Structure formats: structure tokens, C-alpha cells
């Protein structure tokens, strides 16, 4: 596939289709990949919200952000609205994940009950992908600095 960013690669996984992997090691806070694509008004399971009603769609440009999967114990987070950065130190070959609650407060029709189930397998798995305003306070604190800024402007005042 076309991928100009050599920080990451896409690989088929056993249980959840294609996912994004680290092509080198990253230190906490380091830039990994920019999610890019046209701005759309309807969400899909691949879009990244940048406000409550606008989304970046990585699919038409085959941006690797479309393969970024959720984990309740993520190793990456979001700076600004579309920059994926390391939330922990990451080793080469590890899958890159964010917590979708770092970018979403309200899902659209794409989020069927089936799609909303989390199978990340982490010991702290919440069972659902969840959303920012429903996160427990201590997780919000843990994610501080790694959450889409549009959520903070509206919801944390
Ligand atoms: Zn989970």
C-alpha cells in the first residue's frame, strides 16, 4: 500500500483485520503518524472526529490512520486533533493503539452494539469502546495531554 510515513506499517492480525504497527521504537510523546484525509460530515468506523460534527476520513487517501485500533490500555494518544503520538515508550513491532475515548464523545450510527464491544484483551478492558465524558476521572487524568483538544474545550470547562 502507499504509505509515505516509515514510522508505521500495516499488518493483518488474527482477530481484528489489519492493524497499525511500529516500524521503529518511540519514546513517550514522540510523533508517530498524522491522520489525514478529506473532511466529512458523516462518521464511519474509520473516521476521526475533529469537532462534534466534522470528521477526517482516512479511507479515500488510504492514510494509515484508518488501521489505528482501540485499546483500553493504549500505547499512543492524540495531540491537537489528528496527530498520533506515543503515550508510552513503544518498541518496534508493537501494535499502535489509542483509546477511542481520547477522540470521541458521541458515536454515530456506525457504532452498532456489536462494533462498540471491546476485545482489546487488556486487564483493564472496559468491555466497550466508550467515550470521553464517560471515562472515570482517574483515566482522564492519566490521559491528560493525549486527548483531542476539541473534547477538552467543550467538556472540561
Ligand atoms: Zn478494551
PDB file of N, CA, C and O in Angstrom, residues 13 16 19-22 67-70 75 90-91 93-97:
ATOM      1  N   UNK A  13      -3.947  -8.965  11.235  1.00  0.00           N
ATOM      2  CA  UNK A  13      -3.909  -9.623  12.547  1.00  0.00           C
ATOM      3  C   UNK A  13      -4.888 -10.791  12.537  1.00  0.00           C
ATOM      4  O   UNK A  13      -5.737 -10.893  11.651  1.00  0.00           O
ATOM      5  N   UNK A  16      -8.689  -9.121  14.351  1.00  0.00           N
ATOM      6  CA  UNK A  16      -9.371  -7.855  14.095  1.00  0.00           C
ATOM      7  C   UNK A  16      -8.987  -7.209  12.774  1.00  0.00           C
ATOM      8  O   UNK A  16      -9.014  -5.988  12.643  1.00  0.00           O
ATOM      9  N   UNK A  19      -4.127  -3.957  11.180  1.00  0.00           N
ATOM     10  CA  UNK A  19      -3.857  -3.008  12.262  1.00  0.00           C
ATOM     11  C   UNK A  19      -2.520  -2.325  12.000  1.00  0.00           C
ATOM     12  O   UNK A  19      -1.774  -2.705  11.091  1.00  0.00           O
ATOM     13  N   UNK A  20      -2.255  -1.319  12.814  1.00  0.00           N
ATOM     14  CA  UNK A  20      -1.084  -0.470  12.625  1.00  0.00           C
ATOM     15  C   UNK A  20       0.025  -0.891  13.600  1.00  0.00           C
ATOM     16  O   UNK A  20      -0.236  -1.091  14.785  1.00  0.00           O
ATOM     17  N   UNK A  21       1.248  -0.977  13.091  1.00  0.00           N
ATOM     18  CA  UNK A  21       2.374  -1.423  13.919  1.00  0.00           C
ATOM     19  C   UNK A  21       3.541  -0.450  13.830  1.00  0.00           C
ATOM     20  O   UNK A  21       3.712   0.248  12.824  1.00  0.00           O
ATOM     21  N   UNK A  22       4.341  -0.441  14.896  1.00  0.00           N
ATOM     22  CA  UNK A  22       5.503   0.461  14.956  1.00  0.00           C
ATOM     23  C   UNK A  22       6.637  -0.096  14.112  1.00  0.00           C
ATOM     24  O   UNK A  22       7.029  -1.253  14.270  1.00  0.00           O
ATOM     25  N   UNK A  67      -6.259   2.287  10.093  1.00  0.00           N
ATOM     26  CA  UNK A  67      -5.980   0.989  10.722  1.00  0.00           C
ATOM     27  C   UNK A  67      -5.650   1.108  12.207  1.00  0.00           C
ATOM     28  O   UNK A  67      -5.254   0.137  12.845  1.00  0.00           O
ATOM     29  N   UNK A  68      -5.790   2.323  12.721  1.00  0.00           N
ATOM     30  CA  UNK A  68      -5.478   2.550  14.135  1.00  0.00           C
ATOM     31  C   UNK A  68      -6.598   1.959  14.991  1.00  0.00           C
ATOM     32  O   UNK A  68      -7.735   2.399  14.931  1.00  0.00           O
ATOM     33  N   UNK A  69      -6.272   0.955  15.784  1.00  0.00           N
ATOM     34  CA  UNK A  69      -7.291   0.272  16.578  1.00  0.00           C
ATOM     35  C   UNK A  69      -7.348   0.814  18.005  1.00  0.00           C
ATOM     36  O   UNK A  69      -6.435   1.476  18.473  1.00  0.00           O
ATOM     37  N   UNK A  70      -8.452   0.487  18.646  1.00  0.00           N
ATOM     38  CA  UNK A  70      -8.690   0.898  20.036  1.00  0.00           C
ATOM     39  C   UNK A  70      -8.082  -0.101  21.011  1.00  0.00           C
ATOM     40  O   UNK A  70      -8.103  -1.309  20.781  1.00  0.00           O
ATOM     41  N   UNK A  75      -1.074   2.534  23.827  1.00  0.00           N
ATOM     42  CA  UNK A  75       0.318   2.996  23.908  1.00  0.00           C
ATOM     43  C   UNK A  75       0.510   4.294  23.137  1.00  0.00           C
ATOM     44  O   UNK A  75       1.619   4.809  23.039  1.00  0.00           O
ATOM     45  N   UNK A  90       7.386   2.817  23.093  1.00  0.00           N
ATOM     46  CA  UNK A  90       6.888   1.749  22.214  1.00  0.00           C
ATOM     47  C   UNK A  90       8.082   1.081  21.537  1.00  0.00           C
ATOM     48  O   UNK A  90       8.999   1.760  21.084  1.00  0.00           O
ATOM     49  N   UNK A  91       8.017  -0.243  21.488  1.00  0.00           N
ATOM     50  CA  UNK A  91       9.100  -0.976  20.813  1.00  0.00           C
ATOM     51  C   UNK A  91       8.722  -1.247  19.360  1.00  0.00           C
ATOM     52  O   UNK A  91       7.539  -1.363  19.023  1.00  0.00           O
ATOM     53  N   UNK A  93       7.672  -3.111  16.238  1.00  0.00           N
ATOM     54  CA  UNK A  93       6.890  -4.341  16.094  1.00  0.00           C
ATOM     55  C   UNK A  93       5.642  -4.380  16.967  1.00  0.00           C
ATOM     56  O   UNK A  93       4.788  -5.239  16.785  1.00  0.00           O
ATOM     57  N   UNK A  94       5.530  -3.465  17.928  1.00  0.00           N
ATOM     58  CA  UNK A  94       4.302  -3.419  18.757  1.00  0.00           C
ATOM     59  C   UNK A  94       3.153  -2.816  17.962  1.00  0.00           C
ATOM     60  O   UNK A  94       3.361  -1.912  17.153  1.00  0.00           O
ATOM     61  N   UNK A  95       1.955  -3.294  18.227  1.00  0.00           N
ATOM     62  CA  UNK A  95       0.798  -2.643  17.621  1.00  0.00           C
ATOM     63  C   UNK A  95       0.597  -1.265  18.249  1.00  0.00           C
ATOM     64  O   UNK A  95       0.755  -1.100  19.456  1.00  0.00           O
ATOM     65  N   UNK A  96       0.268  -0.280  17.409  1.00  0.00           N
ATOM     66  CA  UNK A  96      -0.034   1.072  17.891  1.00  0.00           C
ATOM     67  C   UNK A  96      -1.535   1.157  18.148  1.00  0.00           C
ATOM     68  O   UNK A  96      -2.339   0.874  17.259  1.00  0.00           O
ATOM     69  N   UNK A  97      -1.910   1.560  19.359  1.00  0.00           N
ATOM     70  CA  UNK A  97      -3.339   1.698  19.672  1.00  0.00           C
ATOM     71  C   UNK A  97      -3.574   3.014  20.401  1.00  0.00           C
ATOM     72  O   UNK A  97      -2.690   3.518  21.097  1.00  0.00           O
TER      73      UNK A  97
END
